[in-house]
């Protein structure tokens, strides 16, 4: 009751103001017609009166009757001013021209210049795609997810891999959205590249904490990626030829100012290089991936706009004719933006996501095909209600139908018999409401609540075990059978969200946030890095949803007219019902997953420091994270707390770009992280003639890999062009420039002739054998050359 | 099926390793107290049955495992009646029965060991072995002519037969060529078999590996109890664990030997109760 009264009072204050009129519209890029996200439209004389555009480029705010000069601005674009005599509600669109900046004014930010300090948002990072493209990358392949790993609180599982671990969360605790559709496996080549073609991407934003109520379904982070819409003014093409892949993107205006189509593709040609390998076993293999992105939009009017986008990507791995393995994602998004009036904006989205993999084993007598997949059908409605200048309400609902088909094995007329693992079905729903509330010039809040629910539905058969006994097949006392659509188990709960910003002055602010998240799906894996065959499992009769709470506090400061940003954040996160494998168990073909896992708790805490420069000839950032991540699972490591493998107390990244001239620019980064927490052996023995290490099973991850550090450098030179509309550049980059042999793995095994790569058939007779620790370092110094072009 | 993950990883890592490098590094490892290591394969074959007992050593120690000589080893029936005692034989560092004997198919047994003032016990049943009707081989050329994909050269062996027990059955298939057991890490991994995805009859089931003309190939097929199959699977998991991000945290395989005195202090190793079936074939050049 008290809360309701408080909210009422907040709204009442706004109602007491004088008669006001609404100004609303879109802010777009003049050259392409693409909407600009986060652009600001304000009253020039009172910049406090105004609004930033939402992710569809829409803004709405109120002013009293009168004459105003409205100013629309966006970093990197020329500010535009329009005078209006406000006597009624008006609709006003801005088309901003890209600014030809001088060398001293290079800007690499996708946010308002003072957003670091002024926004309620914390624990959120937005990276401009041009910034991502400038970071030197492995084999020259620009990688969005790996760029995010350079931010504080986001770490990687190992050399070159694209899995993300955010503030101590595991990689399946990140919700990865591409045009709002879930991407279940965001990596190619078993994790060494992410699936996002940077040419097709417009906006990248990651929420590590203080997650708004509109998002849910994962505990640790939300990675929200929007694809570009495509130029609706004139034809445009761009692409690149790299060391391992090539890309081509075309943007086609269908109806000028109203409609455009974007088509973008990327394919690797590692398989072409394989044919040059000396080893026949490698030469005859297949290894490639490709991505296709497409997006179509049509603007019926300023009130109605539709977007249809899709992504299709696939990896193929083949071992001669004997073995084939392929996997991939596909997503499909249809969105309809509708303005009921100048204050109420609705986005209705219909989404489809699919991830599947399959392999064929063609060996004589035991050939079979294996197919596995999961699908998500999602309907969302998200409302933005611009109640007044101090309150913007966000509310909505969504419903997801999940289908999990973990394994279907089909014989190739061999001794293998057909086999099906039971499919799983579930319905996940959520409703939410939140308010972005400016209480005073100094105090702003965003508060809200989300209610999510999850129903595991039939057909299903559930094993029931004897009370007090471990969930083992031998302890099963009955099997309950559920018909199609019948509810097997229902979970639900509130997820409160809160963000507070106190503006000390225009250069300093303090922020705090709290969020609770519920996650109803998890990946059942006992390895750290994701593998395409990892099985997503839903919460069910035995496995509960993971619940995560996080509090964060931060101090934010901007210096030198917002050219420098400083932020210091501390967080504490605690999770319930975290699942881990019991030693020796496997779930790949297990119909009773509950027999293989145990649940427990996890917690992580840390501090993150960020110093960033966005404007000037030299830009970049320094980030440092000090953190700890632990778990405690019944039946694992004597049920005592243990460190997660990805616990990295110290994690440092330095990212620098420097523009020497209009044509020549340099970029570089250096990363350092404490070595992963791992388990080393405490002895050795021999069984069946096999030498094998002995481990102390009462402890886990008490040792450390050697520390990780690496420097990458890149130079980009813009080539001269005979044609005005054709621009091209060449990038030379060096990954791991000082050739640091960072350990990808440390294996404990027998080594012959003191040579870990010894091959008896090639290297002669074995003269000695001994047990050793063998370090594998994946990538030494790797130079790469990329040619990029654009035609517009 | 699990082996397919290794195949995928092996293939992928083979490609990756073309960029990678490997080197031996020195790591200071904590040394735990020596653990008992027990290895026994008792079969229905009428022979001197043997049990090997030793102790684990420092990881870097290049000497062999020291035998543990002060144990008492007894074979009991399911009613705990003593059937056989085993005595330590210093000549081959094993505990062995005084006289040849074979286990009875369909019988349950208990092997009891008293060592370090603790009583250890493993239980198992000797299951009826599969029927192997025929064993034959085809050359790579013949397989290709039949439209079958072939990896490598030489001859490939196949077996026809049927299974004789209810439910899923488990086996270990040891392959020796010219009196040498094929026992590399991959050979060992391929030797552990399950009928989980097979019917009761099998035709042209491949024997792992390829062979050359003139090879004498000896096959020994052992039945396994489920707990021992699980032990071998975990053992192979550990054998292939490279300590990288694709590997699970290493854990010792779960032994089928229980410590009745101190349940927390289980030994390493296993006791296998099997029926055995042997076949031999010489690869001869076809006319």
PDB file of N, CA, C and O in Angstrom, chain B residues 130-175:
ATOM      1  N   UNK B 130      29.050 -63.266 -25.483  1.00  0.00           N
ATOM      2  CA  UNK B 130      28.346 -63.234 -26.768  1.00  0.00           C
ATOM      3  C   UNK B 130      28.758 -64.440 -27.610  1.00  0.00           C
ATOM      4  O   UNK B 130      29.819 -65.031 -27.395  1.00  0.00           O
ATOM      5  N   UNK B 131      27.896 -64.803 -28.540  1.00  0.00           N
ATOM      6  CA  UNK B 131      28.234 -65.868 -29.484  1.00  0.00           C
ATOM      7  C   UNK B 131      28.843 -65.219 -30.723  1.00  0.00           C
ATOM      8  O   UNK B 131      28.228 -64.325 -31.319  1.00  0.00           O
ATOM      9  N   UNK B 132      30.045 -65.645 -31.054  1.00  0.00           N
ATOM     10  CA  UNK B 132      30.693 -65.126 -32.266  1.00  0.00           C
ATOM     11  C   UNK B 132      30.605 -66.214 -33.330  1.00  0.00           C
ATOM     12  O   UNK B 132      31.279 -67.241 -33.251  1.00  0.00           O
ATOM     13  N   UNK B 133      29.736 -65.996 -34.305  1.00  0.00           N
ATOM     14  CA  UNK B 133      29.513 -67.021 -35.328  1.00  0.00           C
ATOM     15  C   UNK B 133      30.648 -67.067 -36.335  1.00  0.00           C
ATOM     16  O   UNK B 133      31.093 -68.133 -36.728  1.00  0.00           O
ATOM     17  N   UNK B 134      31.047 -65.904 -36.754  1.00  0.00           N
ATOM     18  CA  UNK B 134      32.095 -65.897 -37.771  1.00  0.00           C
ATOM     19  C   UNK B 134      32.934 -64.647 -37.670  1.00  0.00           C
ATOM     20  O   UNK B 134      32.460 -63.587 -37.216  1.00  0.00           O
ATOM     21  N   UNK B 135      34.166 -64.804 -38.062  1.00  0.00           N
ATOM     22  CA  UNK B 135      35.126 -63.700 -38.049  1.00  0.00           C
ATOM     23  C   UNK B 135      35.769 -63.673 -39.439  1.00  0.00           C
ATOM     24  O   UNK B 135      36.235 -64.698 -39.919  1.00  0.00           O
ATOM     25  N   UNK B 136      35.762 -62.542 -40.091  1.00  0.00           N
ATOM     26  CA  UNK B 136      36.312 -62.493 -41.446  1.00  0.00           C
ATOM     27  C   UNK B 136      36.924 -61.114 -41.702  1.00  0.00           C
ATOM     28  O   UNK B 136      36.726 -60.183 -40.916  1.00  0.00           O
ATOM     29  N   UNK B 137      37.653 -61.036 -42.796  1.00  0.00           N
ATOM     30  CA  UNK B 137      38.295 -59.759 -43.116  1.00  0.00           C
ATOM     31  C   UNK B 137      38.121 -59.435 -44.587  1.00  0.00           C
ATOM     32  O   UNK B 137      37.905 -60.328 -45.422  1.00  0.00           O
ATOM     33  N   UNK B 138      38.199 -58.145 -44.867  1.00  0.00           N
ATOM     34  CA  UNK B 138      38.099 -57.646 -46.241  1.00  0.00           C
ATOM     35  C   UNK B 138      39.211 -56.625 -46.460  1.00  0.00           C
ATOM     36  O   UNK B 138      39.577 -55.899 -45.527  1.00  0.00           O
ATOM     37  N   UNK B 139      39.704 -56.594 -47.640  1.00  0.00           N
ATOM     38  CA  UNK B 139      40.744 -55.601 -47.943  1.00  0.00           C
ATOM     39  C   UNK B 139      40.086 -54.239 -48.179  1.00  0.00           C
ATOM     40  O   UNK B 139      38.871 -54.148 -48.438  1.00  0.00           O
ATOM     41  N   UNK B 140      40.917 -53.198 -48.100  1.00  0.00           N
ATOM     42  CA  UNK B 140      40.401 -51.846 -48.352  1.00  0.00           C
ATOM     43  C   UNK B 140      39.775 -51.760 -49.730  1.00  0.00           C
ATOM     44  O   UNK B 140      38.718 -51.128 -49.916  1.00  0.00           O
ATOM     45  N   UNK B 141      40.394 -52.419 -50.693  1.00  0.00           N
ATOM     46  CA  UNK B 141      39.860 -52.388 -52.061  1.00  0.00           C
ATOM     47  C   UNK B 141      38.493 -53.057 -52.121  1.00  0.00           C
ATOM     48  O   UNK B 141      37.579 -52.575 -52.801  1.00  0.00           O
ATOM     49  N   UNK B 142      38.372 -54.174 -51.402  1.00  0.00           N
ATOM     50  CA  UNK B 142      37.078 -54.876 -51.403  1.00  0.00           C
ATOM     51  C   UNK B 142      35.987 -54.020 -50.752  1.00  0.00           C
ATOM     52  O   UNK B 142      34.851 -53.984 -51.207  1.00  0.00           O
ATOM     53  N   UNK B 143      36.370 -53.337 -49.691  1.00  0.00           N
ATOM     54  CA  UNK B 143      35.384 -52.475 -49.031  1.00  0.00           C
ATOM     55  C   UNK B 143      34.958 -51.329 -49.945  1.00  0.00           C
ATOM     56  O   UNK B 143      33.775 -50.996 -50.030  1.00  0.00           O
ATOM     57  N   UNK B 144      35.938 -50.763 -50.606  1.00  0.00           N
ATOM     58  CA  UNK B 144      35.604 -49.662 -51.532  1.00  0.00           C
ATOM     59  C   UNK B 144      34.704 -50.165 -52.651  1.00  0.00           C
ATOM     60  O   UNK B 144      33.776 -49.475 -53.070  1.00  0.00           O
ATOM     61  N   UNK B 145      34.988 -51.394 -53.106  1.00  0.00           N
ATOM     62  CA  UNK B 145      34.147 -51.964 -54.162  1.00  0.00           C
ATOM     63  C   UNK B 145      32.713 -52.167 -53.683  1.00  0.00           C
ATOM     64  O   UNK B 145      31.764 -52.127 -54.474  1.00  0.00           O
ATOM     65  N   UNK B 146      32.574 -52.348 -52.368  1.00  0.00           N
ATOM     66  CA  UNK B 146      31.225 -52.501 -51.786  1.00  0.00           C
ATOM     67  C   UNK B 146      30.584 -51.153 -51.468  1.00  0.00           C
ATOM     68  O   UNK B 146      29.499 -51.091 -50.895  1.00  0.00           O
ATOM     69  N   UNK B 147      31.313 -50.085 -51.769  1.00  0.00           N
ATOM     70  CA  UNK B 147      30.761 -48.745 -51.545  1.00  0.00           C
ATOM     71  C   UNK B 147      30.939 -48.252 -50.128  1.00  0.00           C
ATOM     72  O   UNK B 147      30.288 -47.297 -49.701  1.00  0.00           O
ATOM     73  N   UNK B 148      31.837 -48.885 -49.386  1.00  0.00           N
ATOM     74  CA  UNK B 148      32.048 -48.486 -47.992  1.00  0.00           C
ATOM     75  C   UNK B 148      33.232 -47.525 -47.901  1.00  0.00           C
ATOM     76  O   UNK B 148      34.275 -47.772 -48.535  1.00  0.00           O
ATOM     77  N   UNK B 149      33.094 -46.449 -47.134  1.00  0.00           N
ATOM     78  CA  UNK B 149      34.235 -45.554 -46.950  1.00  0.00           C
ATOM     79  C   UNK B 149      35.325 -46.252 -46.146  1.00  0.00           C
ATOM     80  O   UNK B 149      35.032 -47.021 -45.223  1.00  0.00           O
ATOM     81  N   UNK B 150      36.546 -45.981 -46.496  1.00  0.00           N
ATOM     82  CA  UNK B 150      37.678 -46.658 -45.850  1.00  0.00           C
ATOM     83  C   UNK B 150      38.689 -45.616 -45.417  1.00  0.00           C
ATOM     84  O   UNK B 150      38.976 -44.685 -46.160  1.00  0.00           O
ATOM     85  N   UNK B 151      39.181 -45.759 -44.230  1.00  0.00           N
ATOM     86  CA  UNK B 151      40.246 -44.886 -43.760  1.00  0.00           C
ATOM     87  C   UNK B 151      41.494 -45.727 -43.566  1.00  0.00           C
ATOM     88  O   UNK B 151      41.542 -46.570 -42.687  1.00  0.00           O
ATOM     89  N   UNK B 152      42.483 -45.535 -44.377  1.00  0.00           N
ATOM     90  CA  UNK B 152      43.714 -46.300 -44.261  1.00  0.00           C
ATOM     91  C   UNK B 152      43.774 -47.442 -45.250  1.00  0.00           C
ATOM     92  O   UNK B 152      42.876 -47.642 -46.064  1.00  0.00           O
ATOM     93  N   UNK B 153      44.869 -48.171 -45.151  1.00  0.00           N
ATOM     94  CA  UNK B 153      45.090 -49.280 -46.074  1.00  0.00           C
ATOM     95  C   UNK B 153      45.128 -50.584 -45.304  1.00  0.00           C
ATOM     96  O   UNK B 153      45.120 -50.586 -44.080  1.00  0.00           O
ATOM     97  N   UNK B 154      45.171 -51.694 -46.028  1.00  0.00           N
ATOM     98  CA  UNK B 154      45.292 -52.992 -45.390  1.00  0.00           C
ATOM     99  C   UNK B 154      43.974 -53.741 -45.353  1.00  0.00           C
ATOM    100  O   UNK B 154      43.137 -53.592 -46.243  1.00  0.00           O
ATOM    101  N   UNK B 155      43.836 -54.491 -44.278  1.00  0.00           N
ATOM    102  CA  UNK B 155      42.647 -55.346 -44.147  1.00  0.00           C
ATOM    103  C   UNK B 155      41.843 -54.918 -42.922  1.00  0.00           C
ATOM    104  O   UNK B 155      42.407 -54.462 -41.926  1.00  0.00           O
ATOM    105  N   UNK B 156      40.549 -55.121 -43.041  1.00  0.00           N
ATOM    106  CA  UNK B 156      39.641 -54.742 -41.951  1.00  0.00           C
ATOM    107  C   UNK B 156      38.822 -55.968 -41.566  1.00  0.00           C
ATOM    108  O   UNK B 156      38.364 -56.716 -42.432  1.00  0.00           O
ATOM    109  N   UNK B 157      38.645 -56.118 -40.269  1.00  0.00           N
ATOM    110  CA  UNK B 157      38.042 -57.350 -39.770  1.00  0.00           C
ATOM    111  C   UNK B 157      36.625 -57.095 -39.273  1.00  0.00           C
ATOM    112  O   UNK B 157      36.335 -56.041 -38.701  1.00  0.00           O
ATOM    113  N   UNK B 158      35.776 -58.095 -39.471  1.00  0.00           N
ATOM    114  CA  UNK B 158      34.374 -57.980 -39.069  1.00  0.00           C
ATOM    115  C   UNK B 158      33.944 -59.267 -38.383  1.00  0.00           C
ATOM    116  O   UNK B 158      34.517 -60.328 -38.620  1.00  0.00           O
ATOM    117  N   UNK B 159      32.899 -59.118 -37.581  1.00  0.00           N
ATOM    118  CA  UNK B 159      32.422 -60.283 -36.844  1.00  0.00           C
ATOM    119  C   UNK B 159      30.894 -60.329 -36.917  1.00  0.00           C
ATOM    120  O   UNK B 159      30.218 -59.306 -36.890  1.00  0.00           O
ATOM    121  N   UNK B 160      30.363 -61.545 -37.029  1.00  0.00           N
ATOM    122  CA  UNK B 160      28.916 -61.768 -36.941  1.00  0.00           C
ATOM    123  C   UNK B 160      28.642 -62.541 -35.663  1.00  0.00           C
ATOM    124  O   UNK B 160      29.462 -63.373 -35.237  1.00  0.00           O
ATOM    125  N   UNK B 161      27.502 -62.306 -35.072  1.00  0.00           N
ATOM    126  CA  UNK B 161      27.186 -63.062 -33.868  1.00  0.00           C
ATOM    127  C   UNK B 161      25.917 -62.566 -33.217  1.00  0.00           C
ATOM    128  O   UNK B 161      25.112 -61.861 -33.830  1.00  0.00           O
ATOM    129  N   UNK B 162      25.742 -62.951 -31.965  1.00  0.00           N
ATOM    130  CA  UNK B 162      24.562 -62.487 -31.231  1.00  0.00           C
ATOM    131  C   UNK B 162      24.859 -62.404 -29.736  1.00  0.00           C
ATOM    132  O   UNK B 162      25.815 -63.021 -29.234  1.00  0.00           O
ATOM    133  N   UNK B 163      24.046 -61.618 -29.045  1.00  0.00           N
ATOM    134  CA  UNK B 163      24.199 -61.424 -27.608  1.00  0.00           C
ATOM    135  C   UNK B 163      23.279 -62.388 -26.876  1.00  0.00           C
ATOM    136  O   UNK B 163      22.229 -62.769 -27.386  1.00  0.00           O
ATOM    137  N   UNK B 164      23.665 -62.733 -25.646  1.00  0.00           N
ATOM    138  CA  UNK B 164      22.944 -63.817 -24.965  1.00  0.00           C
ATOM    139  C   UNK B 164      22.298 -63.422 -23.642  1.00  0.00           C
ATOM    140  O   UNK B 164      21.718 -64.261 -22.971  1.00  0.00           O
ATOM    141  N   UNK B 165      22.405 -62.163 -23.244  1.00  0.00           N
ATOM    142  CA  UNK B 165      21.810 -61.756 -21.967  1.00  0.00           C
ATOM    143  C   UNK B 165      20.742 -60.697 -22.203  1.00  0.00           C
ATOM    144  O   UNK B 165      20.720 -60.023 -23.235  1.00  0.00           O
ATOM    145  N   UNK B 166      19.870 -60.561 -21.223  1.00  0.00           N
ATOM    146  CA  UNK B 166      18.845 -59.512 -21.289  1.00  0.00           C
ATOM    147  C   UNK B 166      19.484 -58.151 -21.015  1.00  0.00           C
ATOM    148  O   UNK B 166      20.467 -58.054 -20.284  1.00  0.00           O
ATOM    149  N   UNK B 167      18.903 -57.121 -21.574  1.00  0.00           N
ATOM    150  CA  UNK B 167      19.371 -55.762 -21.288  1.00  0.00           C
ATOM    151  C   UNK B 167      20.664 -55.418 -22.009  1.00  0.00           C
ATOM    152  O   UNK B 167      21.130 -56.145 -22.883  1.00  0.00           O
ATOM    153  N   UNK B 168      21.219 -54.274 -21.608  1.00  0.00           N
ATOM    154  CA  UNK B 168      22.439 -53.787 -22.256  1.00  0.00           C
ATOM    155  C   UNK B 168      23.627 -54.613 -21.771  1.00  0.00           C
ATOM    156  O   UNK B 168      23.741 -54.923 -20.581  1.00  0.00           O
ATOM    157  N   UNK B 169      24.498 -54.967 -22.698  1.00  0.00           N
ATOM    158  CA  UNK B 169      25.691 -55.742 -22.323  1.00  0.00           C
ATOM    159  C   UNK B 169      26.946 -54.914 -22.594  1.00  0.00           C
ATOM    160  O   UNK B 169      26.956 -54.031 -23.455  1.00  0.00           O
ATOM    161  N   UNK B 170      27.984 -55.253 -21.842  1.00  0.00           N
ATOM    162  CA  UNK B 170      29.227 -54.498 -21.929  1.00  0.00           C
ATOM    163  C   UNK B 170      30.395 -55.464 -22.123  1.00  0.00           C
ATOM    164  O   UNK B 170      30.416 -56.551 -21.533  1.00  0.00           O
ATOM    165  N   UNK B 171      31.362 -55.023 -22.915  1.00  0.00           N
ATOM    166  CA  UNK B 171      32.489 -55.901 -23.243  1.00  0.00           C
ATOM    167  C   UNK B 171      33.792 -55.110 -23.290  1.00  0.00           C
ATOM    168  O   UNK B 171      33.795 -53.902 -23.488  1.00  0.00           O
ATOM    169  N   UNK B 172      34.878 -55.868 -23.143  1.00  0.00           N
ATOM    170  CA  UNK B 172      36.201 -55.338 -23.472  1.00  0.00           C
ATOM    171  C   UNK B 172      36.812 -56.282 -24.501  1.00  0.00           C
ATOM    172  O   UNK B 172      36.839 -57.505 -24.288  1.00  0.00           O
ATOM    173  N   UNK B 173      37.235 -55.707 -25.611  1.00  0.00           N
ATOM    174  CA  UNK B 173      37.807 -56.508 -26.693  1.00  0.00           C
ATOM    175  C   UNK B 173      39.287 -56.179 -26.819  1.00  0.00           C
ATOM    176  O   UNK B 173      39.654 -55.073 -27.226  1.00  0.00           O
ATOM    177  N   UNK B 174      40.118 -57.138 -26.453  1.00  0.00           N
ATOM    178  CA  UNK B 174      41.561 -56.951 -26.610  1.00  0.00           C
ATOM    179  C   UNK B 174      41.998 -57.547 -27.942  1.00  0.00           C
ATOM    180  O   UNK B 174      41.655 -58.691 -28.265  1.00  0.00           O
ATOM    181  N   UNK B 175      42.737 -56.775 -28.691  1.00  0.00           N
ATOM    182  CA  UNK B 175      43.208 -57.217 -30.003  1.00  0.00           C
ATOM    183  C   UNK B 175      44.730 -57.308 -29.955  1.00  0.00           C
ATOM    184  O   UNK B 175      45.411 -56.318 -29.655  1.00  0.00           O
TER     185      UNK B 175
END
